[in-house]
Amino acid sequence: QVQLVESGGGLVQVGGSLRLSCAASGTIFSINAMGWYRQTPGKQRELVAGITSGGTNYADSVKGRFTISRDNAKNTVYLQMNSLKPEDTAVYYCNANGVRTRWTYNGDYWGQGTQVTVSS
């Protein structure tokens, strides 16, 4: 079974920075894509940033402020968040897509979520 464990969320002031981490554990052969999503009450979960072997993509609202990176050897994805704004407040979820294990060819997995709160 594959598990994603997130860390790094918390409370930060406007203009501050946080770094989120997400480690995938289990008997994983490969992961095609990893990404970060966020959700606020009453709204749909939205993509913040994604990364594959082909590159990265970002939501327009975070371009220039957030950076996604990945350590394939550790099956870990990071999200460096700078110049944080109150509208970045949300629960952030890690996603691993196209996961290949001994038992699955194209698994899709989610972390439990980590709260990010930006105070003004």
PDB file of N, CA, C and O in Angstrom, residues 33-91:
ATOM      1  N   ALA A  33       3.739  11.442 -11.941  1.00  0.00           N
ATOM      2  CA  ALA A  33       3.547  12.856 -11.615  1.00  0.00           C
ATOM      3  C   ALA A  33       3.280  13.023 -10.127  1.00  0.00           C
ATOM      4  O   ALA A  33       2.644  12.178  -9.504  1.00  0.00           O
ATOM      5  N   MET A  34       3.761  14.115  -9.601  1.00  0.00           N
ATOM      6  CA  MET A  34       3.445  14.494  -8.227  1.00  0.00           C
ATOM      7  C   MET A  34       3.008  15.950  -8.232  1.00  0.00           C
ATOM      8  O   MET A  34       3.425  16.730  -9.090  1.00  0.00           O
ATOM      9  N   GLY A  35       2.169  16.272  -7.283  1.00  0.00           N
ATOM     10  CA  GLY A  35       1.669  17.636  -7.287  1.00  0.00           C
ATOM     11  C   GLY A  35       1.082  18.047  -5.962  1.00  0.00           C
ATOM     12  O   GLY A  35       0.921  17.231  -5.052  1.00  0.00           O
ATOM     13  N   TRP A  36       0.773  19.334  -5.887  1.00  0.00           N
ATOM     14  CA  TRP A  36       0.146  19.909  -4.705  1.00  0.00           C
ATOM     15  C   TRP A  36      -1.171  20.560  -5.117  1.00  0.00           C
ATOM     16  O   TRP A  36      -1.232  21.287  -6.118  1.00  0.00           O
ATOM     17  N   TYR A  37      -2.190  20.292  -4.343  1.00  0.00           N
ATOM     18  CA  TYR A  37      -3.496  20.888  -4.524  1.00  0.00           C
ATOM     19  C   TYR A  37      -3.855  21.602  -3.225  1.00  0.00           C
ATOM     20  O   TYR A  37      -3.265  21.345  -2.185  1.00  0.00           O
ATOM     21  N   ARG A  38      -4.844  22.478  -3.300  1.00  0.00           N
ATOM     22  CA  ARG A  38      -5.324  23.121  -2.081  1.00  0.00           C
ATOM     23  C   ARG A  38      -6.843  23.274  -2.134  1.00  0.00           C
ATOM     24  O   ARG A  38      -7.444  23.307  -3.215  1.00  0.00           O
ATOM     25  N   GLN A  39      -7.411  23.366  -0.952  1.00  0.00           N
ATOM     26  CA  GLN A  39      -8.871  23.454  -0.852  1.00  0.00           C
ATOM     27  C   GLN A  39      -9.249  24.313   0.330  1.00  0.00           C
ATOM     28  O   GLN A  39      -8.660  24.191   1.423  1.00  0.00           O
ATOM     29  N   THR A  40     -10.237  25.179   0.109  1.00  0.00           N
ATOM     30  CA  THR A  40     -10.817  25.968   1.182  1.00  0.00           C
ATOM     31  C   THR A  40     -12.275  25.571   1.336  1.00  0.00           C
ATOM     32  O   THR A  40     -12.877  25.016   0.405  1.00  0.00           O
ATOM     33  N   PRO A  41     -12.878  25.831   2.490  1.00  0.00           N
ATOM     34  CA  PRO A  41     -14.265  25.410   2.730  1.00  0.00           C
ATOM     35  C   PRO A  41     -15.219  25.930   1.654  1.00  0.00           C
ATOM     36  O   PRO A  41     -15.195  27.110   1.304  1.00  0.00           O
ATOM     37  N   GLY A  42     -16.032  25.035   1.143  1.00  0.00           N
ATOM     38  CA  GLY A  42     -17.025  25.413   0.155  1.00  0.00           C
ATOM     39  C   GLY A  42     -16.515  25.519  -1.265  1.00  0.00           C
ATOM     40  O   GLY A  42     -17.285  25.833  -2.179  1.00  0.00           O
ATOM     41  N   LYS A  43     -15.245  25.265  -1.473  1.00  0.00           N
ATOM     42  CA  LYS A  43     -14.671  25.360  -2.810  1.00  0.00           C
ATOM     43  C   LYS A  43     -14.083  24.027  -3.235  1.00  0.00           C
ATOM     44  O   LYS A  43     -13.744  23.182  -2.409  1.00  0.00           O
ATOM     45  N   GLN A  44     -13.950  23.874  -4.555  1.00  0.00           N
ATOM     46  CA  GLN A  44     -13.344  22.659  -5.078  1.00  0.00           C
ATOM     47  C   GLN A  44     -11.835  22.671  -4.870  1.00  0.00           C
ATOM     48  O   GLN A  44     -11.215  23.739  -4.817  1.00  0.00           O
ATOM     49  N   ARG A  45     -11.300  21.477  -4.794  1.00  0.00           N
ATOM     50  CA  ARG A  45      -9.850  21.358  -4.697  1.00  0.00           C
ATOM     51  C   ARG A  45      -9.231  21.828  -6.015  1.00  0.00           C
ATOM     52  O   ARG A  45      -9.698  21.464  -7.094  1.00  0.00           O
ATOM     53  N   GLU A  46      -8.177  22.633  -5.915  1.00  0.00           N
ATOM     54  CA  GLU A  46      -7.551  23.176  -7.110  1.00  0.00           C
ATOM     55  C   GLU A  46      -6.069  22.825  -7.161  1.00  0.00           C
ATOM     56  O   GLU A  46      -5.402  22.727  -6.124  1.00  0.00           O
ATOM     57  N   LEU A  47      -5.571  22.670  -8.374  1.00  0.00           N
ATOM     58  CA  LEU A  47      -4.156  22.393  -8.562  1.00  0.00           C
ATOM     59  C   LEU A  47      -3.344  23.643  -8.270  1.00  0.00           C
ATOM     60  O   LEU A  47      -3.641  24.723  -8.785  1.00  0.00           O
ATOM     61  N   VAL A  48      -2.312  23.471  -7.461  1.00  0.00           N
ATOM     62  CA  VAL A  48      -1.385  24.561  -7.173  1.00  0.00           C
ATOM     63  C   VAL A  48      -0.136  24.427  -8.047  1.00  0.00           C
ATOM     64  O   VAL A  48       0.281  25.371  -8.701  1.00  0.00           O
ATOM     65  N   ALA A  49       0.445  23.233  -8.055  1.00  0.00           N
ATOM     66  CA  ALA A  49       1.654  22.995  -8.837  1.00  0.00           C
ATOM     67  C   ALA A  49       1.808  21.510  -9.072  1.00  0.00           C
ATOM     68  O   ALA A  49       1.432  20.697  -8.226  1.00  0.00           O
ATOM     69  N   GLY A  50       2.364  21.160 -10.224  1.00  0.00           N
ATOM     70  CA  GLY A  50       2.603  19.774 -10.555  1.00  0.00           C
ATOM     71  C   GLY A  50       3.972  19.602 -11.181  1.00  0.00           C
ATOM     72  O   GLY A  50       4.545  20.557 -11.729  1.00  0.00           O
ATOM     73  N   ILE A  51       4.491  18.378 -11.082  1.00  0.00           N
ATOM     74  CA  ILE A  51       5.821  18.118 -11.639  1.00  0.00           C
ATOM     75  C   ILE A  51       5.890  16.706 -12.193  1.00  0.00           C
ATOM     76  O   ILE A  51       5.420  15.749 -11.578  1.00  0.00           O
ATOM     77  N   THR A  52       6.434  16.601 -13.392  1.00  0.00           N
ATOM     78  CA  THR A  52       6.718  15.322 -14.026  1.00  0.00           C
ATOM     79  C   THR A  52       8.149  15.368 -14.559  1.00  0.00           C
ATOM     80  O   THR A  52       8.827  16.390 -14.415  1.00  0.00           O
ATOM     81  N   SER A  53       8.547  14.300 -15.225  1.00  0.00           N
ATOM     82  CA  SER A  53       9.882  14.306 -15.829  1.00  0.00           C
ATOM     83  C   SER A  53       9.979  15.345 -16.944  1.00  0.00           C
ATOM     84  O   SER A  53      11.071  15.795 -17.294  1.00  0.00           O
ATOM     85  N   GLY A  54       8.816  15.758 -17.436  1.00  0.00           N
ATOM     86  CA  GLY A  54       8.811  16.723 -18.528  1.00  0.00           C
ATOM     87  C   GLY A  54       8.806  18.172 -18.110  1.00  0.00           C
ATOM     88  O   GLY A  54       8.989  19.070 -18.938  1.00  0.00           O
ATOM     89  N   GLY A  55       8.602  18.404 -16.840  1.00  0.00           N
ATOM     90  CA  GLY A  55       8.605  19.784 -16.386  1.00  0.00           C
ATOM     91  C   GLY A  55       7.628  20.052 -15.274  1.00  0.00           C
ATOM     92  O   GLY A  55       7.126  19.128 -14.621  1.00  0.00           O
ATOM     93  N   THR A  56       7.352  21.341 -15.078  1.00  0.00           N
ATOM     94  CA  THR A  56       6.474  21.773 -13.992  1.00  0.00           C
ATOM     95  C   THR A  56       5.362  22.649 -14.533  1.00  0.00           C
ATOM     96  O   THR A  56       5.471  23.209 -15.634  1.00  0.00           O
ATOM     97  N   ASN A  57       4.291  22.745 -13.773  1.00  0.00           N
ATOM     98  CA  ASN A  57       3.227  23.674 -14.120  1.00  0.00           C
ATOM     99  C   ASN A  57       2.663  24.253 -12.835  1.00  0.00           C
ATOM    100  O   ASN A  57       2.692  23.595 -11.783  1.00  0.00           O
ATOM    101  N   TYR A  58       2.170  25.470 -12.927  1.00  0.00           N
ATOM    102  CA  TYR A  58       1.685  26.197 -11.757  1.00  0.00           C
ATOM    103  C   TYR A  58       0.357  26.874 -12.051  1.00  0.00           C
ATOM    104  O   TYR A  58       0.084  27.283 -13.182  1.00  0.00           O
ATOM    105  N   ALA A  59      -0.427  27.028 -11.001  1.00  0.00           N
ATOM    106  CA  ALA A  59      -1.608  27.874 -11.106  1.00  0.00           C
ATOM    107  C   ALA A  59      -1.143  29.316 -11.298  1.00  0.00           C
ATOM    108  O   ALA A  59      -0.103  29.718 -10.753  1.00  0.00           O
ATOM    109  N   ASP A  60      -1.909  30.075 -12.050  1.00  0.00           N
ATOM    110  CA  ASP A  60      -1.524  31.464 -12.316  1.00  0.00           C
ATOM    111  C   ASP A  60      -1.343  32.256 -11.018  1.00  0.00           C
ATOM    112  O   ASP A  60      -0.495  33.142 -10.929  1.00  0.00           O
ATOM    113  N   SER A  61      -2.145  31.931 -10.027  1.00  0.00           N
ATOM    114  CA  SER A  61      -2.133  32.688  -8.777  1.00  0.00           C
ATOM    115  C   SER A  61      -0.853  32.514  -7.970  1.00  0.00           C
ATOM    116  O   SER A  61      -0.598  33.312  -7.057  1.00  0.00           O
ATOM    117  N   VAL A  62      -0.057  31.487  -8.277  1.00  0.00           N
ATOM    118  CA  VAL A  62       1.157  31.238  -7.493  1.00  0.00           C
ATOM    119  C   VAL A  62       2.433  31.370  -8.313  1.00  0.00           C
ATOM    120  O   VAL A  62       3.531  31.253  -7.763  1.00  0.00           O
ATOM    121  N   LYS A  63       2.302  31.605  -9.604  1.00  0.00           N
ATOM    122  CA  LYS A  63       3.486  31.725 -10.451  1.00  0.00           C
ATOM    123  C   LYS A  63       4.393  32.848  -9.960  1.00  0.00           C
ATOM    124  O   LYS A  63       3.937  33.936  -9.655  1.00  0.00           O
ATOM    125  N   GLY A  64       5.674  32.528  -9.883  1.00  0.00           N
ATOM    126  CA  GLY A  64       6.644  33.505  -9.412  1.00  0.00           C
ATOM    127  C   GLY A  64       6.823  33.524  -7.910  1.00  0.00           C
ATOM    128  O   GLY A  64       7.753  34.155  -7.403  1.00  0.00           O
ATOM    129  N   ARG A  65       5.928  32.869  -7.188  1.00  0.00           N
ATOM    130  CA  ARG A  65       6.016  32.837  -5.724  1.00  0.00           C
ATOM    131  C   ARG A  65       6.280  31.433  -5.181  1.00  0.00           C
ATOM    132  O   ARG A  65       6.972  31.280  -4.168  1.00  0.00           O
ATOM    133  N   PHE A  66       5.721  30.423  -5.831  1.00  0.00           N
ATOM    134  CA  PHE A  66       5.859  29.041  -5.377  1.00  0.00           C
ATOM    135  C   PHE A  66       6.779  28.282  -6.328  1.00  0.00           C
ATOM    136  O   PHE A  66       6.781  28.530  -7.538  1.00  0.00           O
ATOM    137  N   THR A  67       7.516  27.337  -5.756  1.00  0.00           N
ATOM    138  CA  THR A  67       8.386  26.479  -6.560  1.00  0.00           C
ATOM    139  C   THR A  67       8.204  25.034  -6.125  1.00  0.00           C
ATOM    140  O   THR A  67       8.345  24.721  -4.939  1.00  0.00           O
ATOM    141  N   ILE A  68       7.905  24.169  -7.087  1.00  0.00           N
ATOM    142  CA  ILE A  68       7.772  22.745  -6.808  1.00  0.00           C
ATOM    143  C   ILE A  68       9.048  22.047  -7.245  1.00  0.00           C
ATOM    144  O   ILE A  68       9.649  22.393  -8.267  1.00  0.00           O
ATOM    145  N   SER A  69       9.470  21.077  -6.443  1.00  0.00           N
ATOM    146  CA  SER A  69      10.647  20.286  -6.784  1.00  0.00           C
ATOM    147  C   SER A  69      10.421  18.857  -6.312  1.00  0.00           C
ATOM    148  O   SER A  69       9.491  18.579  -5.552  1.00  0.00           O
ATOM    149  N   ARG A  70      11.326  17.991  -6.745  1.00  0.00           N
ATOM    150  CA  ARG A  70      11.094  16.565  -6.500  1.00  0.00           C
ATOM    151  C   ARG A  70      12.421  15.860  -6.333  1.00  0.00           C
ATOM    152  O   ARG A  70      13.387  16.150  -7.039  1.00  0.00           O
ATOM    153  N   ASP A  71      12.454  14.920  -5.398  1.00  0.00           N
ATOM    154  CA  ASP A  71      13.597  14.035  -5.205  1.00  0.00           C
ATOM    155  C   ASP A  71      13.119  12.633  -5.537  1.00  0.00           C
ATOM    156  O   ASP A  71      12.459  11.980  -4.714  1.00  0.00           O
ATOM    157  N   ASN A  72      13.410  12.170  -6.727  1.00  0.00           N
ATOM    158  CA  ASN A  72      12.905  10.869  -7.172  1.00  0.00           C
ATOM    159  C   ASN A  72      13.467   9.715  -6.349  1.00  0.00           C
ATOM    160  O   ASN A  72      12.782   8.717  -6.130  1.00  0.00           O
ATOM    161  N   ALA A  73      14.685   9.851  -5.900  1.00  0.00           N
ATOM    162  CA  ALA A  73      15.300   8.783  -5.111  1.00  0.00           C
ATOM    163  C   ALA A  73      14.564   8.580  -3.788  1.00  0.00           C
ATOM    164  O   ALA A  73      14.540   7.478  -3.242  1.00  0.00           O
ATOM    165  N   LYS A  74      13.969   9.655  -3.283  1.00  0.00           N
ATOM    166  CA  LYS A  74      13.249   9.589  -2.005  1.00  0.00           C
ATOM    167  C   LYS A  74      11.739   9.577  -2.204  1.00  0.00           C
ATOM    168  O   LYS A  74      10.994   9.571  -1.223  1.00  0.00           O
ATOM    169  N   ASN A  75      11.280   9.602  -3.454  1.00  0.00           N
ATOM    170  CA  ASN A  75       9.834   9.675  -3.733  1.00  0.00           C
ATOM    171  C   ASN A  75       9.190  10.810  -2.943  1.00  0.00           C
ATOM    172  O   ASN A  75       8.123  10.651  -2.338  1.00  0.00           O
ATOM    173  N   THR A  76       9.846  11.931  -2.964  1.00  0.00           N
ATOM    174  CA  THR A  76       9.415  13.084  -2.176  1.00  0.00           C
ATOM    175  C   THR A  76       9.247  14.307  -3.076  1.00  0.00           C
ATOM    176  O   THR A  76      10.056  14.522  -3.983  1.00  0.00           O
ATOM    177  N   VAL A  77       8.193  15.058  -2.800  1.00  0.00           N
ATOM    178  CA  VAL A  77       7.950  16.302  -3.525  1.00  0.00           C
ATOM    179  C   VAL A  77       7.886  17.442  -2.518  1.00  0.00           C
ATOM    180  O   VAL A  77       7.434  17.262  -1.383  1.00  0.00           O
ATOM    181  N   TYR A  78       8.370  18.595  -2.943  1.00  0.00           N
ATOM    182  CA  TYR A  78       8.422  19.769  -2.084  1.00  0.00           C
ATOM    183  C   TYR A  78       7.666  20.929  -2.731  1.00  0.00           C
ATOM    184  O   TYR A  78       7.555  21.007  -3.946  1.00  0.00           O
ATOM    185  N   LEU A  79       7.196  21.818  -1.894  1.00  0.00           N
ATOM    186  CA  LEU A  79       6.601  23.055  -2.391  1.00  0.00           C
ATOM    187  C   LEU A  79       7.150  24.203  -1.560  1.00  0.00           C
ATOM    188  O   LEU A  79       6.818  24.326  -0.376  1.00  0.00           O
ATOM    189  N   GLN A  80       8.000  25.000  -2.164  1.00  0.00           N
ATOM    190  CA  GLN A  80       8.523  26.188  -1.507  1.00  0.00           C
ATOM    191  C   GLN A  80       7.576  27.340  -1.793  1.00  0.00           C
ATOM    192  O   GLN A  80       7.345  27.692  -2.952  1.00  0.00           O
ATOM    193  N   MET A  81       7.024  27.915  -0.757  1.00  0.00           N
ATOM    194  CA  MET A  81       6.034  28.976  -0.894  1.00  0.00           C
ATOM    195  C   MET A  81       6.602  30.264  -0.315  1.00  0.00           C
ATOM    196  O   MET A  81       6.885  30.328   0.894  1.00  0.00           O
ATOM    197  N   ASN A  82       6.772  31.246  -1.160  1.00  0.00           N
ATOM    198  CA  ASN A  82       7.304  32.546  -0.746  1.00  0.00           C
ATOM    199  C   ASN A  82       6.250  33.631  -0.971  1.00  0.00           C
ATOM    200  O   ASN A  82       5.281  33.430  -1.701  1.00  0.00           O
ATOM    201  N   SER A  83       6.486  34.772  -0.356  1.00  0.00           N
ATOM    202  CA  SER A  83       5.581  35.925  -0.506  1.00  0.00           C
ATOM    203  C   SER A  83       4.131  35.517  -0.302  1.00  0.00           C
ATOM    204  O   SER A  83       3.248  35.850  -1.100  1.00  0.00           O
ATOM    205  N   LEU A  84       3.888  34.815   0.761  1.00  0.00           N
ATOM    206  CA  LEU A  84       2.545  34.271   1.014  1.00  0.00           C
ATOM    207  C   LEU A  84       1.531  35.378   1.247  1.00  0.00           C
ATOM    208  O   LEU A  84       1.831  36.424   1.847  1.00  0.00           O
ATOM    209  N   LYS A  85       0.316  35.103   0.772  1.00  0.00           N
ATOM    210  CA  LYS A  85      -0.799  36.033   0.874  1.00  0.00           C
ATOM    211  C   LYS A  85      -1.932  35.389   1.665  1.00  0.00           C
ATOM    212  O   LYS A  85      -2.022  34.149   1.720  1.00  0.00           O
ATOM    213  N   PRO A  86      -2.833  36.181   2.222  1.00  0.00           N
ATOM    214  CA  PRO A  86      -3.968  35.602   2.959  1.00  0.00           C
ATOM    215  C   PRO A  86      -4.777  34.643   2.089  1.00  0.00           C
ATOM    216  O   PRO A  86      -5.280  33.627   2.596  1.00  0.00           O
ATOM    217  N   GLU A  87      -4.881  34.907   0.803  1.00  0.00           N
ATOM    218  CA  GLU A  87      -5.652  34.023  -0.077  1.00  0.00           C
ATOM    219  C   GLU A  87      -4.965  32.685  -0.336  1.00  0.00           C
ATOM    220  O   GLU A  87      -5.558  31.803  -0.975  1.00  0.00           O
ATOM    221  N   ASP A  88      -3.748  32.520   0.134  1.00  0.00           N
ATOM    222  CA  ASP A  88      -3.086  31.212   0.049  1.00  0.00           C
ATOM    223  C   ASP A  88      -3.510  30.294   1.195  1.00  0.00           C
ATOM    224  O   ASP A  88      -3.163  29.111   1.201  1.00  0.00           O
ATOM    225  N   THR A  89      -4.256  30.821   2.138  1.00  0.00           N
ATOM    226  CA  THR A  89      -4.735  30.022   3.258  1.00  0.00           C
ATOM    227  C   THR A  89      -5.636  28.912   2.757  1.00  0.00           C
ATOM    228  O   THR A  89      -6.610  29.159   2.037  1.00  0.00           O
ATOM    229  N   ALA A  90      -5.297  27.675   3.118  1.00  0.00           N
ATOM    230  CA  ALA A  90      -6.046  26.505   2.643  1.00  0.00           C
ATOM    231  C   ALA A  90      -5.453  25.252   3.271  1.00  0.00           C
ATOM    232  O   ALA A  90      -4.395  25.310   3.908  1.00  0.00           O
ATOM    233  N   VAL A  91      -6.131  24.149   3.043  1.00  0.00           N
ATOM    234  CA  VAL A  91      -5.536  22.852   3.327  1.00  0.00           C
ATOM    235  C   VAL A  91      -4.847  22.396   2.047  1.00  0.00           C
ATOM    236  O   VAL A  91      -5.460  22.378   0.973  1.00  0.00           O
TER     237      VAL A  91
END
